[in-house]
Amino acid sequence: MDIQNEVLAILDDVLSLKGRALEFDASTPLLGAVPELDSMAVVGVINMLEERFGFYVEDDEIDGATFATVGTLVEFVAGKTA
């Protein structure tokens, strides 16, 4: 399974980006750079990541840095699934 592609698909779906997220790479900034990624969308993305990858995210495990770039989000998911 390619974690980055799965994460991009989730971002595209939750944020209704109509395929735009599939063009993102690891250095693409997220929080503050993608207008659709507001606080409610972050919750939706976390919920979808939990469902898709089968892990649970505690409130104190995640902060804004997790959503800084596609790469930081992928690293977080990879750490949770390791």
mmCIF file of N, CA, C and O in Angstrom:
data_model
loop_
_atom_site.group_PDB
_atom_site.id
_atom_site.type_symbol
_atom_site.label_atom_id
_atom_site.label_comp_id
_atom_site.label_asym_id
_atom_site.label_seq_id
_atom_site.Cartn_x
_atom_site.Cartn_y
_atom_site.Cartn_z
ATOM 1 N N MET A 1 0.836 -1.178 0.000
ATOM 2 C CA MET A 1 0.000 0.000 0.000
ATOM 3 C C MET A 1 0.888 1.251 0.000
ATOM 4 O O MET A 1 1.830 1.356 0.758
ATOM 5 N N ASP A 2 0.569 2.181 -0.849
ATOM 6 C CA ASP A 2 1.310 3.441 -0.914
ATOM 7 C C ASP A 2 0.596 4.453 -0.023
ATOM 8 O O ASP A 2 -0.470 4.961 -0.378
ATOM 9 N N ILE A 3 1.183 4.724 1.134
ATOM 10 C CA ILE A 3 0.542 5.590 2.125
ATOM 11 C C ILE A 3 0.296 6.981 1.552
ATOM 12 O O ILE A 3 -0.790 7.550 1.739
ATOM 13 N N GLN A 4 1.266 7.534 0.841
ATOM 14 C CA GLN A 4 1.080 8.891 0.321
ATOM 15 C C GLN A 4 -0.112 8.959 -0.626
ATOM 16 O O GLN A 4 -0.927 9.882 -0.529
ATOM 17 N N ASN A 5 -0.256 7.994 -1.524
ATOM 18 C CA ASN A 5 -1.393 8.009 -2.445
ATOM 19 C C ASN A 5 -2.716 7.873 -1.709
ATOM 20 O O ASN A 5 -3.708 8.507 -2.081
ATOM 21 N N GLU A 6 -2.739 7.039 -0.673
ATOM 22 C CA GLU A 6 -3.957 6.887 0.130
ATOM 23 C C GLU A 6 -4.297 8.190 0.846
ATOM 24 O O GLU A 6 -5.449 8.609 0.891
ATOM 25 N N VAL A 7 -3.283 8.848 1.422
ATOM 26 C CA VAL A 7 -3.492 10.114 2.115
ATOM 27 C C VAL A 7 -4.003 11.170 1.136
ATOM 28 O O VAL A 7 -4.943 11.915 1.442
ATOM 29 N N LEU A 8 -3.411 11.227 -0.047
ATOM 30 C CA LEU A 8 -3.863 12.194 -1.053
ATOM 31 C C LEU A 8 -5.303 11.932 -1.473
ATOM 32 O O LEU A 8 -6.087 12.873 -1.645
ATOM 33 N N ALA A 9 -5.670 10.670 -1.619
ATOM 34 C CA ALA A 9 -7.047 10.336 -1.983
ATOM 35 C C ALA A 9 -8.021 10.775 -0.885
ATOM 36 O O ALA A 9 -9.106 11.294 -1.177
ATOM 37 N N ILE A 10 -7.627 10.586 0.369
ATOM 38 C CA ILE A 10 -8.467 11.006 1.493
ATOM 39 C C ILE A 10 -8.598 12.526 1.511
ATOM 40 O O ILE A 10 -9.704 13.063 1.665
ATOM 41 N N LEU A 11 -7.490 13.234 1.351
ATOM 42 C CA LEU A 11 -7.541 14.695 1.300
ATOM 43 C C LEU A 11 -8.452 15.160 0.169
ATOM 44 O O LEU A 11 -9.285 16.055 0.350
ATOM 45 N N ASP A 12 -8.309 14.555 -0.991
ATOM 46 C CA ASP A 12 -9.119 14.943 -2.141
ATOM 47 C C ASP A 12 -10.603 14.730 -1.868
ATOM 48 O O ASP A 12 -11.431 15.590 -2.182
ATOM 49 N N ASP A 13 -10.923 13.604 -1.245
ATOM 50 C CA ASP A 13 -12.314 13.265 -0.950
ATOM 51 C C ASP A 13 -12.895 14.175 0.124
ATOM 52 O O ASP A 13 -13.932 14.799 -0.075
ATOM 53 N N VAL A 14 -12.233 14.262 1.263
ATOM 54 C CA VAL A 14 -12.763 15.030 2.394
ATOM 55 C C VAL A 14 -12.867 16.519 2.056
ATOM 56 O O VAL A 14 -13.831 17.186 2.428
ATOM 57 N N LEU A 15 -11.884 17.038 1.331
ATOM 58 C CA LEU A 15 -11.856 18.466 1.017
ATOM 59 C C LEU A 15 -12.573 18.805 -0.287
ATOM 60 O O LEU A 15 -12.640 19.965 -0.675
ATOM 61 N N SER A 16 -13.117 17.779 -0.959
ATOM 62 C CA SER A 16 -13.826 17.968 -2.238
ATOM 63 C C SER A 16 -12.972 18.750 -3.243
ATOM 64 O O SER A 16 -13.417 19.739 -3.826
ATOM 65 N N LEU A 17 -11.744 18.283 -3.434
ATOM 66 C CA LEU A 17 -10.795 18.990 -4.304
ATOM 67 C C LEU A 17 -10.886 18.571 -5.771
ATOM 68 O O LEU A 17 -10.146 19.082 -6.602
ATOM 69 N N LYS A 18 -11.756 17.630 -6.075
ATOM 70 C CA LYS A 18 -12.004 17.207 -7.457
ATOM 71 C C LYS A 18 -10.722 16.830 -8.203
ATOM 72 O O LYS A 18 -10.492 17.253 -9.332
ATOM 73 N N GLY A 19 -9.857 16.092 -7.549
ATOM 74 C CA GLY A 19 -8.630 15.591 -8.175
ATOM 75 C C GLY A 19 -7.403 16.467 -7.959
ATOM 76 O O GLY A 19 -6.298 16.050 -8.268
ATOM 77 N N ARG A 20 -7.580 17.673 -7.430
ATOM 78 C CA ARG A 20 -6.443 18.572 -7.218
ATOM 79 C C ARG A 20 -5.398 17.984 -6.287
ATOM 80 O O ARG A 20 -4.198 18.150 -6.500
ATOM 81 N N ALA A 21 -5.834 17.283 -5.234
ATOM 82 C CA ALA A 21 -4.896 16.739 -4.246
ATOM 83 C C ALA A 21 -3.993 15.676 -4.862
ATOM 84 O O ALA A 21 -2.884 15.454 -4.381
ATOM 85 N N LEU A 22 -4.445 15.035 -5.909
ATOM 86 C CA LEU A 22 -3.654 13.978 -6.516
ATOM 87 C C LEU A 22 -2.403 14.529 -7.195
ATOM 88 O O LEU A 22 -1.488 13.787 -7.523
ATOM 89 N N GLU A 23 -2.343 15.851 -7.379
ATOM 90 C CA GLU A 23 -1.159 16.494 -7.956
ATOM 91 C C GLU A 23 -0.182 16.962 -6.873
ATOM 92 O O GLU A 23 0.907 17.422 -7.184
ATOM 93 N N PHE A 24 -0.573 16.859 -5.605
ATOM 94 C CA PHE A 24 0.286 17.287 -4.503
ATOM 95 C C PHE A 24 1.470 16.342 -4.368
ATOM 96 O O PHE A 24 1.366 15.154 -4.692
ATOM 97 N N ASP A 25 2.600 16.855 -3.861
ATOM 98 C CA ASP A 25 3.723 15.992 -3.514
ATOM 99 C C ASP A 25 4.062 16.196 -2.039
ATOM 100 O O ASP A 25 3.384 16.951 -1.341
ATOM 101 N N ALA A 26 5.111 15.549 -1.576
ATOM 102 C CA ALA A 26 5.435 15.563 -0.142
ATOM 103 C C ALA A 26 5.700 16.966 0.391
ATOM 104 O O ALA A 26 5.448 17.245 1.566
ATOM 105 N N SER A 27 6.173 17.874 -0.452
ATOM 106 C CA SER A 27 6.503 19.221 0.015
ATOM 107 C C SER A 27 5.332 20.203 -0.082
ATOM 108 O O SER A 27 5.478 21.360 0.304
ATOM 109 N N THR A 28 4.192 19.747 -0.576
ATOM 110 C CA THR A 28 3.042 20.636 -0.723
ATOM 111 C C THR A 28 2.528 21.060 0.651
ATOM 112 O O THR A 28 2.194 20.216 1.481
ATOM 113 N N PRO A 29 2.490 22.383 0.902
ATOM 114 C CA PRO A 29 1.966 22.857 2.186
ATOM 115 C C PRO A 29 0.460 22.623 2.278
ATOM 116 O O PRO A 29 -0.247 22.718 1.272
ATOM 117 N N LEU A 30 -0.011 22.325 3.477
ATOM 118 C CA LEU A 30 -1.435 22.063 3.682
ATOM 119 C C LEU A 30 -2.082 23.140 4.548
ATOM 120 O O LEU A 30 -2.738 24.034 4.040
ATOM 121 N N LEU A 31 -1.884 23.046 5.857
ATOM 122 C CA LEU A 31 -2.556 23.946 6.789
ATOM 123 C C LEU A 31 -2.139 25.387 6.508
ATOM 124 O O LEU A 31 -0.966 25.713 6.495
ATOM 125 N N GLY A 32 -3.109 26.223 6.221
ATOM 126 C CA GLY A 32 -2.837 27.613 5.895
ATOM 127 C C GLY A 32 -2.638 27.860 4.413
ATOM 128 O O GLY A 32 -2.661 28.999 3.965
ATOM 129 N N ALA A 33 -2.417 26.803 3.638
ATOM 130 C CA ALA A 33 -2.183 26.945 2.201
ATOM 131 C C ALA A 33 -3.348 26.411 1.370
ATOM 132 O O ALA A 33 -3.572 26.865 0.258
ATOM 133 N N VAL A 34 -4.077 25.444 1.900
ATOM 134 C CA VAL A 34 -5.238 24.880 1.211
ATOM 135 C C VAL A 34 -6.471 25.411 1.939
ATOM 136 O O VAL A 34 -6.759 24.978 3.066
ATOM 137 N N PRO A 35 -7.182 26.369 1.328
ATOM 138 C CA PRO A 35 -8.304 27.024 2.020
ATOM 139 C C PRO A 35 -9.375 26.054 2.526
ATOM 140 O O PRO A 35 -10.002 26.292 3.555
ATOM 141 N N GLU A 36 -9.553 24.948 1.819
ATOM 142 C CA GLU A 36 -10.577 23.970 2.213
ATOM 143 C C GLU A 36 -10.222 23.237 3.502
ATOM 144 O O GLU A 36 -11.082 22.626 4.124
ATOM 145 N N LEU A 37 -8.957 23.288 3.907
ATOM 146 C CA LEU A 37 -8.505 22.555 5.095
ATOM 147 C C LEU A 37 -8.660 23.448 6.332
ATOM 148 O O LEU A 37 -7.714 24.040 6.821
ATOM 149 N N ASP A 38 -9.900 23.538 6.803
ATOM 150 C CA ASP A 38 -10.178 24.287 8.028
ATOM 151 C C ASP A 38 -10.266 23.304 9.195
ATOM 152 O O ASP A 38 -10.016 22.107 9.030
ATOM 153 N N SER A 39 -10.603 23.799 10.367
ATOM 154 C CA SER A 39 -10.601 22.939 11.559
ATOM 155 C C SER A 39 -11.581 21.778 11.442
ATOM 156 O O SER A 39 -11.279 20.666 11.878
ATOM 157 N N MET A 40 -12.731 22.013 10.852
ATOM 158 C CA MET A 40 -13.694 20.914 10.681
ATOM 159 C C MET A 40 -13.180 19.883 9.676
ATOM 160 O O MET A 40 -13.368 18.688 9.857
ATOM 161 N N ALA A 41 -12.522 20.354 8.625
ATOM 162 C CA ALA A 41 -11.972 19.437 7.632
ATOM 163 C C ALA A 41 -10.854 18.593 8.232
ATOM 164 O O ALA A 41 -10.719 17.411 7.903
ATOM 165 N N VAL A 42 -10.050 19.186 9.128
ATOM 166 C CA VAL A 42 -8.987 18.425 9.793
ATOM 167 C C VAL A 42 -9.601 17.251 10.544
ATOM 168 O O VAL A 42 -9.104 16.117 10.460
ATOM 169 N N VAL A 43 -10.693 17.483 11.251
ATOM 170 C CA VAL A 43 -11.385 16.405 11.979
ATOM 171 C C VAL A 43 -11.844 15.332 10.999
ATOM 172 O O VAL A 43 -11.690 14.130 11.250
ATOM 173 N N GLY A 44 -12.398 15.748 9.872
ATOM 174 C CA GLY A 44 -12.850 14.790 8.862
ATOM 175 C C GLY A 44 -11.707 13.967 8.298
ATOM 176 O O GLY A 44 -11.834 12.751 8.101
ATOM 177 N N VAL A 45 -10.576 14.621 8.042
ATOM 178 C CA VAL A 45 -9.407 13.904 7.515
ATOM 179 C C VAL A 45 -8.910 12.893 8.543
ATOM 180 O O VAL A 45 -8.633 11.735 8.206
ATOM 181 N N ILE A 46 -8.826 13.312 9.797
ATOM 182 C CA ILE A 46 -8.374 12.385 10.846
ATOM 183 C C ILE A 46 -9.311 11.188 10.934
ATOM 184 O O ILE A 46 -8.858 10.040 11.011
ATOM 185 N N ASN A 47 -10.618 11.423 10.905
ATOM 186 C CA ASN A 47 -11.585 10.325 10.975
ATOM 187 C C ASN A 47 -11.408 9.354 9.811
ATOM 188 O O ASN A 47 -11.436 8.134 10.000
ATOM 189 N N MET A 48 -11.210 9.895 8.615
ATOM 190 C CA MET A 48 -11.022 9.024 7.444
ATOM 191 C C MET A 48 -9.699 8.250 7.529
ATOM 192 O O MET A 48 -9.641 7.080 7.151
ATOM 193 N N LEU A 49 -8.645 8.901 8.022
ATOM 194 C CA LEU A 49 -7.366 8.199 8.199
ATOM 195 C C LEU A 49 -7.524 7.055 9.193
ATOM 196 O O LEU A 49 -7.010 5.952 8.960
ATOM 197 N N GLU A 50 -8.230 7.315 10.287
ATOM 198 C CA GLU A 50 -8.461 6.261 11.291
ATOM 199 C C GLU A 50 -9.207 5.087 10.668
ATOM 200 O O GLU A 50 -8.847 3.920 10.886
ATOM 201 N N GLU A 51 -10.253 5.383 9.900
ATOM 202 C CA GLU A 51 -11.044 4.320 9.265
ATOM 203 C C GLU A 51 -10.213 3.544 8.250
ATOM 204 O O GLU A 51 -10.209 2.313 8.249
ATOM 205 N N ARG A 52 -9.526 4.259 7.382
ATOM 206 C CA ARG A 52 -8.802 3.623 6.282
ATOM 207 C C ARG A 52 -7.604 2.798 6.764
ATOM 208 O O ARG A 52 -7.340 1.721 6.265
ATOM 209 N N PHE A 53 -6.882 3.331 7.755
ATOM 210 C CA PHE A 53 -5.648 2.675 8.187
ATOM 211 C C PHE A 53 -5.808 1.876 9.474
ATOM 212 O O PHE A 53 -4.871 1.210 9.901
ATOM 213 N N GLY A 54 -6.950 1.961 10.122
ATOM 214 C CA GLY A 54 -7.214 1.125 11.291
ATOM 215 C C GLY A 54 -6.463 1.514 12.547
ATOM 216 O O GLY A 54 -6.060 0.648 13.314
ATOM 217 N N PHE A 55 -6.239 2.807 12.768
ATOM 218 C CA PHE A 55 -5.619 3.251 14.012
ATOM 219 C C PHE A 55 -6.501 4.303 14.664
ATOM 220 O O PHE A 55 -7.477 4.758 14.077
ATOM 221 N N TYR A 56 -6.153 4.674 15.893
ATOM 222 C CA TYR A 56 -6.890 5.697 16.625
ATOM 223 C C TYR A 56 -5.931 6.825 16.985
ATOM 224 O O TYR A 56 -4.800 6.566 17.386
ATOM 225 N N VAL A 57 -6.389 8.059 16.834
ATOM 226 C CA VAL A 57 -5.573 9.227 17.130
ATOM 227 C C VAL A 57 -6.075 9.869 18.423
ATOM 228 O O VAL A 57 -7.227 10.287 18.499
ATOM 229 N N GLU A 58 -5.198 9.914 19.422
ATOM 230 C CA GLU A 58 -5.527 10.618 20.663
ATOM 231 C C GLU A 58 -5.404 12.120 20.425
ATOM 232 O O GLU A 58 -4.618 12.562 19.588
ATOM 233 N N ASP A 59 -6.177 12.912 21.173
ATOM 234 C CA ASP A 59 -6.163 14.372 21.004
ATOM 235 C C ASP A 59 -4.768 14.966 21.150
ATOM 236 O O ASP A 59 -4.408 15.898 20.438
ATOM 237 N N ASP A 60 -3.964 14.427 22.065
ATOM 238 C CA ASP A 60 -2.644 15.007 22.314
ATOM 239 C C ASP A 60 -1.557 14.489 21.358
ATOM 240 O O ASP A 60 -0.402 14.867 21.466
ATOM 241 N N GLU A 61 -1.937 13.625 20.416
ATOM 242 C CA GLU A 61 -0.969 13.070 19.465
ATOM 243 C C GLU A 61 -0.767 13.948 18.240
ATOM 244 O O GLU A 61 0.163 13.733 17.471
ATOM 245 N N ILE A 62 -1.648 14.889 18.039
ATOM 246 C CA ILE A 62 -1.664 15.612 16.771
ATOM 247 C C ILE A 62 -1.706 17.112 17.027
ATOM 248 O O ILE A 62 -2.320 17.557 17.999
ATOM 249 N N ASP A 63 -0.992 17.853 16.179
ATOM 250 C CA ASP A 63 -1.045 19.311 16.277
ATOM 251 C C ASP A 63 -0.896 19.887 14.870
ATOM 252 O O ASP A 63 -0.862 19.142 13.889
ATOM 253 N N GLY A 64 -0.803 21.182 14.774
ATOM 254 C CA GLY A 64 -0.716 21.822 13.470
ATOM 255 C C GLY A 64 0.456 21.359 12.637
ATOM 256 O O GLY A 64 0.384 21.324 11.409
ATOM 257 N N ALA A 65 1.562 21.001 13.291
ATOM 258 C CA ALA A 65 2.743 20.551 12.559
ATOM 259 C C ALA A 65 2.474 19.272 11.770
ATOM 260 O O ALA A 65 3.079 19.039 10.718
ATOM 261 N N THR A 66 1.564 18.452 12.250
ATOM 262 C CA THR A 66 1.215 17.216 11.551
ATOM 263 C C THR A 66 0.647 17.527 10.173
ATOM 264 O O THR A 66 0.870 16.793 9.221
ATOM 265 N N PHE A 67 -0.086 18.636 10.082
ATOM 266 C CA PHE A 67 -0.728 19.022 8.828
ATOM 267 C C PHE A 67 0.044 20.119 8.100
ATOM 268 O O PHE A 67 -0.509 20.816 7.251
ATOM 269 N N ALA A 68 1.329 20.300 8.410
ATOM 270 C CA ALA A 68 2.125 21.348 7.759
ATOM 271 C C ALA A 68 2.269 21.089 6.264
ATOM 272 O O ALA A 68 2.069 21.991 5.449
ATOM 273 N N THR A 69 2.624 19.859 5.908
ATOM 274 C CA THR A 69 2.788 19.485 4.497
ATOM 275 C C THR A 69 2.212 18.089 4.283
ATOM 276 O O THR A 69 1.933 17.364 5.250
ATOM 277 N N VAL A 70 2.095 17.720 3.031
ATOM 278 C CA VAL A 70 1.690 16.344 2.718
ATOM 279 C C VAL A 70 2.675 15.375 3.365
ATOM 280 O O VAL A 70 2.276 14.370 3.965
ATOM 281 N N GLY A 71 3.962 15.689 3.298
ATOM 282 C CA GLY A 71 4.992 14.805 3.848
ATOM 283 C C GLY A 71 4.863 14.596 5.344
ATOM 284 O O GLY A 71 5.016 13.474 5.826
ATOM 285 N N THR A 72 4.576 15.676 6.090
ATOM 286 C CA THR A 72 4.442 15.521 7.542
ATOM 287 C C THR A 72 3.210 14.688 7.885
ATOM 288 O O THR A 72 3.237 13.898 8.829
ATOM 289 N N LEU A 73 2.158 14.833 7.099
ATOM 290 C CA LEU A 73 0.958 14.028 7.339
ATOM 291 C C LEU A 73 1.215 12.558 7.003
ATOM 292 O O LEU A 73 0.836 11.661 7.762
ATOM 293 N N VAL A 74 1.916 12.316 5.911
ATOM 294 C CA VAL A 74 2.269 10.936 5.529
ATOM 295 C C VAL A 74 3.173 10.307 6.583
ATOM 296 O O VAL A 74 2.988 9.137 6.956
ATOM 297 N N GLU A 75 4.139 11.061 7.093
ATOM 298 C CA GLU A 75 5.026 10.554 8.154
ATOM 299 C C GLU A 75 4.222 10.175 9.394
ATOM 300 O O GLU A 75 4.492 9.147 10.028
ATOM 301 N N PHE A 76 3.253 11.004 9.758
ATOM 302 C CA PHE A 76 2.406 10.708 10.910
ATOM 303 C C PHE A 76 1.664 9.386 10.709
ATOM 304 O O PHE A 76 1.656 8.517 11.573
ATOM 305 N N VAL A 77 1.046 9.248 9.532
ATOM 306 C CA VAL A 77 0.298 8.012 9.231
ATOM 307 C C VAL A 77 1.239 6.807 9.231
ATOM 308 O O VAL A 77 0.913 5.760 9.814
ATOM 309 N N ALA A 78 2.409 6.956 8.629
ATOM 310 C CA ALA A 78 3.369 5.845 8.574
ATOM 311 C C ALA A 78 3.783 5.443 9.994
ATOM 312 O O ALA A 78 3.900 4.251 10.299
ATOM 313 N N GLY A 79 3.980 6.411 10.867
ATOM 314 C CA GLY A 79 4.331 6.119 12.260
ATOM 315 C C GLY A 79 3.225 5.387 12.987
ATOM 316 O O GLY A 79 3.487 4.503 13.807
ATOM 317 N N LYS A 80 1.984 5.761 12.695
ATOM 318 C CA LYS A 80 0.845 5.119 13.363
ATOM 319 C C LYS A 80 0.630 3.696 12.857
ATOM 320 O O LYS A 80 0.103 2.860 13.581
ATOM 321 N N THR A 81 1.007 3.435 11.620
ATOM 322 C CA THR A 81 0.746 2.107 11.041
ATOM 323 C C THR A 81 1.943 1.171 11.183
ATOM 324 O O THR A 81 1.834 0.001 10.851
ATOM 325 N N ALA A 82 3.067 1.685 11.684
ATOM 326 C CA ALA A 82 4.283 0.863 11.785
ATOM 327 C C ALA A 82 4.148 -0.175 12.884
ATOM 328 O O ALA A 82 3.453 -0.030 13.835
#
